[in-house]
Short mmCIF file of C-alpha atoms and ligand atoms in Angstrom, two decimals:
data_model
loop_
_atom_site.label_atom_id
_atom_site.label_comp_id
_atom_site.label_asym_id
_atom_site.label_seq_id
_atom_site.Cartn_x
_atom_site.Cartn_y
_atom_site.Cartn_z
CA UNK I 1 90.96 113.36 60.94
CA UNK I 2 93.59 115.74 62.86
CA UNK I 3 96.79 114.71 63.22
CA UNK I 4 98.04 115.84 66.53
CA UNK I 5 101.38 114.17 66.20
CA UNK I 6 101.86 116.71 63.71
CA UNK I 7 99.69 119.15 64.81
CA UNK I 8 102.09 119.61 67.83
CA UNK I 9 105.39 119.71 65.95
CA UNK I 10 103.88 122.56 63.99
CA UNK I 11 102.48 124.61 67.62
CA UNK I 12 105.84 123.64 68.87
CA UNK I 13 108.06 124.77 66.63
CA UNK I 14 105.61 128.25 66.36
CA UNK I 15 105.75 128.37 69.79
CA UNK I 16 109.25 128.20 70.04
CA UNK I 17 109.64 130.84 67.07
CA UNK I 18 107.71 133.40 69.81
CA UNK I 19 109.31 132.14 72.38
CA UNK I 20 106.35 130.39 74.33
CA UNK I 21 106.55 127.49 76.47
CA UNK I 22 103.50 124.82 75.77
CA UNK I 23 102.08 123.62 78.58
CA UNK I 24 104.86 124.44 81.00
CA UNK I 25 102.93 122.87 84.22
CA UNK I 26 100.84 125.67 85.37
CA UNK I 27 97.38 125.92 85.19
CA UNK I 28 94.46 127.81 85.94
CA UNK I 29 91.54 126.44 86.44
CA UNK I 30 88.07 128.70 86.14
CA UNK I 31 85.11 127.70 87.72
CA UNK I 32 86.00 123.42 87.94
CA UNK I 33 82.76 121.44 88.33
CA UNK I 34 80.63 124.48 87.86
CA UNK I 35 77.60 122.71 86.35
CA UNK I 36 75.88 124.42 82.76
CA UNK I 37 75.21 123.32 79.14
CA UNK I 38 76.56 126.39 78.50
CA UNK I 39 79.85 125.21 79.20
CA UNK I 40 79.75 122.94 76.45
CA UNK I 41 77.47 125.21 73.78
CA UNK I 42 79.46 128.01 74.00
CA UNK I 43 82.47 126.21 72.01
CA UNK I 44 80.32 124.94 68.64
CA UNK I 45 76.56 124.86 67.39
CA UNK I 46 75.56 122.17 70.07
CA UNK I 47 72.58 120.98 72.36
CA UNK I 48 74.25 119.13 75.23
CA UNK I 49 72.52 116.80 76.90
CA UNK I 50 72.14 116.04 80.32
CA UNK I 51 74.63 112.20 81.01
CA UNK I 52 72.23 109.12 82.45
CA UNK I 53 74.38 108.13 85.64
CA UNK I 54 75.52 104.53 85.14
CA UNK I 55 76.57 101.70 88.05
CA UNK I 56 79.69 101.10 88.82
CA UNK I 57 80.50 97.12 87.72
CA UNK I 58 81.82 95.30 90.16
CA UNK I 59 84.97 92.76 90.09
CA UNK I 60 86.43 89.81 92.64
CA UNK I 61 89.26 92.76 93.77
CA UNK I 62 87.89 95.02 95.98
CA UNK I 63 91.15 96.80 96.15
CA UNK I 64 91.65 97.98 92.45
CA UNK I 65 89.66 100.60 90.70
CA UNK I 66 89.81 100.71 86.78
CA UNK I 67 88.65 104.59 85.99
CA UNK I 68 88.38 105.62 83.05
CA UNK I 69 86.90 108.39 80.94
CA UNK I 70 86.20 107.78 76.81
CA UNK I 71 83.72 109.63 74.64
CA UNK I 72 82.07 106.84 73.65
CA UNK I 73 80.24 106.67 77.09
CA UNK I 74 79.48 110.32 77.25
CA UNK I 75 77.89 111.03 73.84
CA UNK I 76 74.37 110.71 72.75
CA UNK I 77 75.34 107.35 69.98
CA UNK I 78 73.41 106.28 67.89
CA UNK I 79 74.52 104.05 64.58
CA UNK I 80 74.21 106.13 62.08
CA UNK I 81 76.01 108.82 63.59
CA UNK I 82 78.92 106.28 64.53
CA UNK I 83 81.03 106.72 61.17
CA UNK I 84 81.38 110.60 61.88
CA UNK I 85 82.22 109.85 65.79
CA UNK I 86 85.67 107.91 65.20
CA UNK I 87 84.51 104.71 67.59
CA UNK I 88 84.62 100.80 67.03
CA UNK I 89 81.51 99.63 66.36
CA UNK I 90 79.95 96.73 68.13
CA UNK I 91 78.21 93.64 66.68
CA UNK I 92 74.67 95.02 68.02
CA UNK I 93 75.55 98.89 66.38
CA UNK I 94 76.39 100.00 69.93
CA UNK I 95 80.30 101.70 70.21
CA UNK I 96 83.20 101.43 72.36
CA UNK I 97 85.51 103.99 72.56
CA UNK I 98 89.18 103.55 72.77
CA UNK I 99 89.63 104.22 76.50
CA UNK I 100 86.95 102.54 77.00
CA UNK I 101 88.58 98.90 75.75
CA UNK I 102 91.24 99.41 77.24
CA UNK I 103 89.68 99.79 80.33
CA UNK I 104 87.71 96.36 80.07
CA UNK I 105 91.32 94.97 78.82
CA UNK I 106 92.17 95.98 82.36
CA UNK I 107 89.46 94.74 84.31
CA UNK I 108 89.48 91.35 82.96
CA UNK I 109 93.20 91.15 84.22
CA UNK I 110 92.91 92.74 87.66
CA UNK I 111 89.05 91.73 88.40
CA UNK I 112 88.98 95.37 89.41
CA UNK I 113 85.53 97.48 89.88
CA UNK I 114 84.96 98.99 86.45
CA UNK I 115 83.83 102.70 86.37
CA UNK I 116 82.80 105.15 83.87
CA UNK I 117 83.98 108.64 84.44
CA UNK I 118 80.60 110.81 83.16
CA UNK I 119 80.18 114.06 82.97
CA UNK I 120 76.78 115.80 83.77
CA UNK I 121 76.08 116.53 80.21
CA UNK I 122 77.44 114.79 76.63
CA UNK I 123 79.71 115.77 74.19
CA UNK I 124 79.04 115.71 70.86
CA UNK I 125 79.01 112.40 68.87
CA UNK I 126 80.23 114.12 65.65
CA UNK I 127 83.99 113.80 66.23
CA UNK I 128 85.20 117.44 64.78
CA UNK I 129 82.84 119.38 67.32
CA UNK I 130 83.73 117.29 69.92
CA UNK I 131 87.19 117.80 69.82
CA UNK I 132 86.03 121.91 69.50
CA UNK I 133 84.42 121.29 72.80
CA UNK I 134 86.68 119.35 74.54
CA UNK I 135 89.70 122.09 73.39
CA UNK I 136 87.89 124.62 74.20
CA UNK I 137 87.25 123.57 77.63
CA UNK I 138 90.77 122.96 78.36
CA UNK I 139 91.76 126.10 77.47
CA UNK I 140 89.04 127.81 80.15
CA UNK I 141 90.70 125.86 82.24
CA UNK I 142 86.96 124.45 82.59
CA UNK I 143 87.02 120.75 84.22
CA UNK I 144 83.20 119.56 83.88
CA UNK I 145 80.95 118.93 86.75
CA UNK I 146 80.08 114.97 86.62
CA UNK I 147 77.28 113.14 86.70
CA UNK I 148 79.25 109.53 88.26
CA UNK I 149 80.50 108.89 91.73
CA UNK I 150 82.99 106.63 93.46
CA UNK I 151 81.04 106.48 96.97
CA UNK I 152 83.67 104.06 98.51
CA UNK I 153 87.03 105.06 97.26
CA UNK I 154 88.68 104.36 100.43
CA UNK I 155 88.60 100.53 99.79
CA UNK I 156 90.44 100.94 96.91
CA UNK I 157 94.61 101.07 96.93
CA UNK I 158 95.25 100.88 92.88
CA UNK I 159 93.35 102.90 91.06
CA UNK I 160 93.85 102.50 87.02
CA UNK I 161 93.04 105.65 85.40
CA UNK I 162 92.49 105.35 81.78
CA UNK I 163 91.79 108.34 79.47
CA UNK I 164 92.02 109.93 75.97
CA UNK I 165 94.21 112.76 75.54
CA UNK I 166 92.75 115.66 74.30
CA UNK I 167 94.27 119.12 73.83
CA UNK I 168 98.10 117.22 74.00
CA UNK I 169 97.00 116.79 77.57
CA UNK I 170 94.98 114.41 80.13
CA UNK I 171 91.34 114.67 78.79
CA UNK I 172 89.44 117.69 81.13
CA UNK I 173 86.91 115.39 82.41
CA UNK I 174 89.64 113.16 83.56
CA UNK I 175 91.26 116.17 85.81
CA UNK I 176 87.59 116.75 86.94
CA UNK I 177 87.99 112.96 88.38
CA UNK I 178 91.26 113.83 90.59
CA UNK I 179 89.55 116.97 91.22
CA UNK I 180 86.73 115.07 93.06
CA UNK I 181 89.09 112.29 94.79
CA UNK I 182 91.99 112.73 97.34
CA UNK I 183 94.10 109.80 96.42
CA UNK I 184 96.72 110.35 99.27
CA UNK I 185 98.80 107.39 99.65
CA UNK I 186 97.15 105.23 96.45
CA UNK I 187 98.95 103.97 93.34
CA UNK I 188 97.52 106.04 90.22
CA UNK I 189 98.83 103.80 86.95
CA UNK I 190 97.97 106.06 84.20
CA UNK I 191 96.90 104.39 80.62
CA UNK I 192 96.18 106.61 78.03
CA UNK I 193 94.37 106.62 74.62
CA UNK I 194 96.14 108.68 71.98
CA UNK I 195 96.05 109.62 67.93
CA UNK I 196 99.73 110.93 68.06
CA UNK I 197 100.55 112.22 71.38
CA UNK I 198 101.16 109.40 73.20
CA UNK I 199 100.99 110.60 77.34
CA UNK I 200 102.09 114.23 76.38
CA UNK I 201 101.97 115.54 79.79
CA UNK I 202 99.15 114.03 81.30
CA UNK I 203 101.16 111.95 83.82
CA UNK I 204 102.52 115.37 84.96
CA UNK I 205 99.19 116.54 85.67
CA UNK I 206 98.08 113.43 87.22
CA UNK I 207 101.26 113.88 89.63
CA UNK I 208 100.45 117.83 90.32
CA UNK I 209 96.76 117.00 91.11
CA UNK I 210 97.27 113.82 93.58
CA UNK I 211 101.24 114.53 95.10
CA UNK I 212 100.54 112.32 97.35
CA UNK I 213 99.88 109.32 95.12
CA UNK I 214 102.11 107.31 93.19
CA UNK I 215 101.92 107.37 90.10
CA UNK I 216 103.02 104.39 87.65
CA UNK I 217 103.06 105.09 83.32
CA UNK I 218 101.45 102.44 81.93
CA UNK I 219 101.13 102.37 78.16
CA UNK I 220 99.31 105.40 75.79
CA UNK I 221 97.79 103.11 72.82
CA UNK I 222 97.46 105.16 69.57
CA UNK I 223 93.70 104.77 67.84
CA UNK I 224 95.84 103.65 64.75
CA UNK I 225 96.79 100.25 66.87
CA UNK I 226 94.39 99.90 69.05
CA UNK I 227 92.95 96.95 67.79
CA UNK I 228 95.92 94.42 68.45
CA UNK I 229 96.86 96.52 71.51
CA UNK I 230 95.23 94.30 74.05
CA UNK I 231 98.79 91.85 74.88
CA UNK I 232 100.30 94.97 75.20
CA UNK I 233 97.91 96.77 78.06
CA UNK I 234 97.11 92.89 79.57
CA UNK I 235 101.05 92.41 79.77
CA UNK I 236 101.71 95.87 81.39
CA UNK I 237 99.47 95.70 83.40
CA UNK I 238 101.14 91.97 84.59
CA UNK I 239 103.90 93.68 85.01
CA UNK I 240 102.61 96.50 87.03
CA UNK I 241 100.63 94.07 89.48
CA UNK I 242 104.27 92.08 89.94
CA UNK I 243 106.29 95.21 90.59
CA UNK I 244 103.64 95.94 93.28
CA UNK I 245 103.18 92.76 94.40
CA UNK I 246 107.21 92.64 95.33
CA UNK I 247 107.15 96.06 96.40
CA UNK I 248 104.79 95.47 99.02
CA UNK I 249 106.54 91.88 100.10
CA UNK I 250 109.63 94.07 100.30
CA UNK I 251 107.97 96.85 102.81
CA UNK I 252 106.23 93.97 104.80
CA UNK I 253 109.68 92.44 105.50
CA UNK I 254 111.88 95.16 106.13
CA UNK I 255 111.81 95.32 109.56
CA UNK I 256 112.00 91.34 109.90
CA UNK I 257 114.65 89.81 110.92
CA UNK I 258 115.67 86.63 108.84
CA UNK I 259 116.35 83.37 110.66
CA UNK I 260 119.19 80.48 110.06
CA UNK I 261 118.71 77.17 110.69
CA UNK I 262 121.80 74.83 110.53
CA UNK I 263 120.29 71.45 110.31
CA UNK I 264 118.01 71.67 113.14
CA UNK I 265 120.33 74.07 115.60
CA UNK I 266 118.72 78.04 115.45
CA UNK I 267 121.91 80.41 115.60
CA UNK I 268 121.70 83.98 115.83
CA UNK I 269 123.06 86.08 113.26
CA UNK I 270 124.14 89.65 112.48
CA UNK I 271 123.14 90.29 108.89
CA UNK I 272 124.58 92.94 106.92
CA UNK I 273 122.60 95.92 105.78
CA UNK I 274 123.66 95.79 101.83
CA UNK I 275 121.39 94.87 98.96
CA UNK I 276 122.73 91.39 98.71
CA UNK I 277 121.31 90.68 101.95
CA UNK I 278 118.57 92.37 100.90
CA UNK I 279 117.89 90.11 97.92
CA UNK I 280 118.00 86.92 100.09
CA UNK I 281 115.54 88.52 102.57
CA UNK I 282 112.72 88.77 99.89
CA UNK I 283 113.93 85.00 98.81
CA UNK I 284 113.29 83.65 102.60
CA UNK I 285 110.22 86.10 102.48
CA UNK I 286 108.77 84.19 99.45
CA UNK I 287 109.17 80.94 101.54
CA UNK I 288 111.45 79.31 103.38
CA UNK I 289 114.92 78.79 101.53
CA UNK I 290 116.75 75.56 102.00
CA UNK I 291 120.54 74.79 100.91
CA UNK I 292 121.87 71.60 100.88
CA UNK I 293 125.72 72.65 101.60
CA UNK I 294 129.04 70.85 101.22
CA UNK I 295 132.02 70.79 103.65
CA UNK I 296 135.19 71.69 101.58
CA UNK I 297 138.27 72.58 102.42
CA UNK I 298 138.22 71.55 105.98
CA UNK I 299 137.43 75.45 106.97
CA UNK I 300 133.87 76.07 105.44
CA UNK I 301 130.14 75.08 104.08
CA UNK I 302 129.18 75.89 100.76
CA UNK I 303 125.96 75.63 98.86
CA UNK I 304 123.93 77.00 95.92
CA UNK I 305 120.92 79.39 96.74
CA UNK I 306 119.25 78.80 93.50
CA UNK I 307 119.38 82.03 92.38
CA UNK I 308 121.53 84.91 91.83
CA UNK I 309 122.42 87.94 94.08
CA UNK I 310 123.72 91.15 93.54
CA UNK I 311 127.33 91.34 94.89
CA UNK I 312 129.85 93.41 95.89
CA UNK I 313 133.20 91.09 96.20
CA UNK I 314 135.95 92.75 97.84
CA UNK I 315 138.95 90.34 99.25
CA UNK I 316 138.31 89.02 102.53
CA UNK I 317 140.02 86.82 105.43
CA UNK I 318 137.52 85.29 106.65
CA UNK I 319 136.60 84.33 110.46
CA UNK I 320 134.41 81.20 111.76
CA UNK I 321 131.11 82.03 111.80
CA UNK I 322 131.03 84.21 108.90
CA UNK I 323 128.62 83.90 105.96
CA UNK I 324 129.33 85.49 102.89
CA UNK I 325 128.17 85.38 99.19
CA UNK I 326 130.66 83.60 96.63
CA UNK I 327 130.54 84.11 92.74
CA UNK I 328 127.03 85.81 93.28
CA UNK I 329 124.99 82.50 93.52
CA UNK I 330 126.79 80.43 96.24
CA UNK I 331 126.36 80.98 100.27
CA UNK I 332 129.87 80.08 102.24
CA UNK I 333 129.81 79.32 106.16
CA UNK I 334 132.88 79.31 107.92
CA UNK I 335 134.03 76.99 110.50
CA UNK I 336 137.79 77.92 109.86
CA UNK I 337 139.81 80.49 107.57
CA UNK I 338 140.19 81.53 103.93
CA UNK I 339 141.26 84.45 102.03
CA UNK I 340 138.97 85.15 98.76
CA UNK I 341 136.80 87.81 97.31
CA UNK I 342 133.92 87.49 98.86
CA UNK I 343 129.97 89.59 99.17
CA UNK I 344 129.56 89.75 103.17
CA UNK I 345 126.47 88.70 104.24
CA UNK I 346 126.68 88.34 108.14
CA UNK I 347 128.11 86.96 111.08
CA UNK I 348 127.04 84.20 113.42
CA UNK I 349 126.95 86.33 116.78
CA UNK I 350 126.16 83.07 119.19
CA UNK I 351 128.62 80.14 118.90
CA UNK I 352 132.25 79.94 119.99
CA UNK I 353 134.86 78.51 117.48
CA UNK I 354 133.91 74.94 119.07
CA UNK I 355 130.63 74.89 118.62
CA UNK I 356 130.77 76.11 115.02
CA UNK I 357 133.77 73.41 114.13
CA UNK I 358 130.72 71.03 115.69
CA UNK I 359 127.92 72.03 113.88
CA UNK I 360 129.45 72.83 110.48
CA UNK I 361 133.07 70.13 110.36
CA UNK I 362 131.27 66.85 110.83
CA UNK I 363 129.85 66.43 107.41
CA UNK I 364 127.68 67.59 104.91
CA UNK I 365 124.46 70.03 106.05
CA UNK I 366 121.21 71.73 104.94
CA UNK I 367 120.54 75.17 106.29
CA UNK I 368 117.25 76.54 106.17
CA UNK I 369 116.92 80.63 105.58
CA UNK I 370 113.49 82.11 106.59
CA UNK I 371 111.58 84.96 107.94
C1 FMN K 1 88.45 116.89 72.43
C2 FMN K 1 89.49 116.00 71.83
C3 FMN K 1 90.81 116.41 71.83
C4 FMN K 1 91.80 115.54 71.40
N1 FMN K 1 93.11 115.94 71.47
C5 FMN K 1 94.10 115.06 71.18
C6 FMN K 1 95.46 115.42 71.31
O1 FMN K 1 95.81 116.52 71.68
N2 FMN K 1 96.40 114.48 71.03
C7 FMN K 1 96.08 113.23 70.61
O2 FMN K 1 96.96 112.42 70.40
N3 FMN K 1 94.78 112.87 70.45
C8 FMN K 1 93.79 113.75 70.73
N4 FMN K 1 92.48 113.38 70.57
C9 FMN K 1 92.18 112.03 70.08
C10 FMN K 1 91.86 111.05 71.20
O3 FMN K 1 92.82 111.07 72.22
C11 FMN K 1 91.81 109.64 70.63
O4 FMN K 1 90.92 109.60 69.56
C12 FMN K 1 91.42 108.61 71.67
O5 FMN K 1 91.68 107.33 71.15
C13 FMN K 1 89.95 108.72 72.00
O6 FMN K 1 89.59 107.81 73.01
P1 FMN K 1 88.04 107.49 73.27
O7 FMN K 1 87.53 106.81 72.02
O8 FMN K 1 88.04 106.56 74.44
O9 FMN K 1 87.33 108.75 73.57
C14 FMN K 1 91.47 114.25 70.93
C15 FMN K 1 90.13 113.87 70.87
C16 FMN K 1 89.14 114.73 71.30
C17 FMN K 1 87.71 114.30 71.25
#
């Protein structure tokens, strides 16, 4: 089989002999989604033909699209010819490509809908001419005309795209895909199917065809270690659904204000606008956050959040009714005066001395943060 992890370190280091740049980020596309077997004969002695349009499956998240493009769902297979086309082989003599498992990997973590990417007409199953096909194609600049549909794609806002690379680049029917789709505003996380090239520069394209998405690198799985890569996609992909997960708790609470609650008294405070305060924001926005403090000193409340902050200590004298962050894990109310280094956090804007000296110097409290 081809090695393209060394197949590109030799057209590399030629290319940089002549002084050519590989793949520098421009492209030009001729004729994209122009329909014709020709498009596919032209490249080797092959009959394409013409792709049997299958249903999308659907999941329990209505939200989350798994894509995804692999050979093994756009050839002609049969099992005799499986040996020649590189795929696993299934218990019934039926194949799964590489993408392809990777893609069900992904649905049974998300519960995503699970579609196949087709093109209007096969490639062929023997590996070698597939690969002079698919080449060839890239280097027209050709992206196939497809034979599969999303018809709802607005209900989705994650869509997993998962692909081989072919020609150290994302796979031409893959580009045909963002062609077809304007995924404005969506989260894209690439996952890639490789024999040595791991992403080359297929998140690059992916970027250039949808600005206006986000895109996320999730893992390129070589065909070498594919079969005990499926912890290593499920796990990514936990990883990607917690990131989002937080970022979107995080840009539903920005513009909330977060409430204190000293026993059962409401005061108003001024928070600060740093990333400590931030951090406690998306605490009190996982839940309400209660603190069972201790008077010490005679001048101030202190009491563990539970969890550590980022902090930026500077030395402080502090005021009554000013909360601040101490030794990144502890939250301080004063009632009185000290002099320490010390994260600000805010200010309690509606009590006089008094009423603070009432509410915080007559024993223990609890103090409730929440949004
Ligand atoms: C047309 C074609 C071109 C390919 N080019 C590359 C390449 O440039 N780099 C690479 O690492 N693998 C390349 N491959 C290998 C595939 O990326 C790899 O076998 C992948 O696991 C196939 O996934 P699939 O079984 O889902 O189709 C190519 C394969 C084909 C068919």
């Amino acid at each position: 089989m081809y090695d393209f992890a060394r197949g590109r370190t030799y057209i590399a280091a030629a290319a940089c002999i002549l002084g050519i740049g590989l793949f520098s980020g421009s492209y030009t596309v001729n004729a994209s989604g122009t329909s014709g077997s020709e498009n596919y004969s032209k490249y080797t002695e092959y009959t394409p033909v013409k792709a049997e349009p299958e249903e999308i499956i659907r999941g329990d998240n209505e939200h989350i699209l798994v894509a995804y493009f692999s050979r093994s769902g756009n050839t002609q297979i049969s099992a005799d010819a499986v040996s020649s086309a590189s795929f696993t082989v299934n218990d019934d003599g039926t194949a799964t490509g590489n993408a392809h498992r990777m893609a069900q990997w992904i649905e049974q973590e998300t519960g995503g809908d699970l579609f196949l990417i087709q093109t209007e007409y096969t490639y062929p199953v023997n590996y070698a001419q597939a690969v002079e096909v698919g080449e060839g194609q890239d280097t027209d600049g050709y992206h196939p005309a497809l034979a599969s549909h999303v018809e709802n794609m607005e209900q989705y806002d994650i869509i997993y795209l998962v692909y081989p690379i072919w020609h150290y680049t994302l796979s031409v029917p893959a580009c045909a895909f963002l062609d077809e789709y304007n995924l404005s505003g969506k989260t894209i996380c690439a996952f890639a199917a490789n024999a040595g090239s791991r992403f080359a520069d297929s998140l690059e394209r992916i970027s250039e065809a949808e600005p206006d998405a986000v895109v996320i690198e999730g893992v390129s799985v070589s065909e070498r270690e594919i079969d005990g890569a499926e912890e290593t996609v499920k796990n990514r992909v936990r990883e990607i659904e917690k990131e989002l997960s937080e970022a979107s708790l995080a840009e539903q609470t920005k513009d909330q204000d977060m409430k204190l609650m000293i026993g059962e008294t409401a005061v108003a405070v001024a928070w600060e606008d740093n990333e400590s305060v931030k951090e406690l924001k998306k605490l009190a926005g996982e839940g309400p956050v209660t603190i069972n403090m201790s008077m010490y000193g005679g001048f101030e409340q202190v009491g563990a959040i539970g969890s550590s902050l980022v902090s930026n200590d500077v030395q402080t004298v502090t005021e009554p009714g000013d909360i601040v962050l101490y030794a990144d894990s502890q939250i301080v109310i004063f009632y009185g005066s000290n002099s320490w280094a010390y994260t600000r956090l805010g200010k309690i804007t509606d009590c006089t001395n008094e009423e603070l000296a009432s509410l915080l110097g007559n024993g223990d409290v609890t103090i409730t943060l929440s949004l």
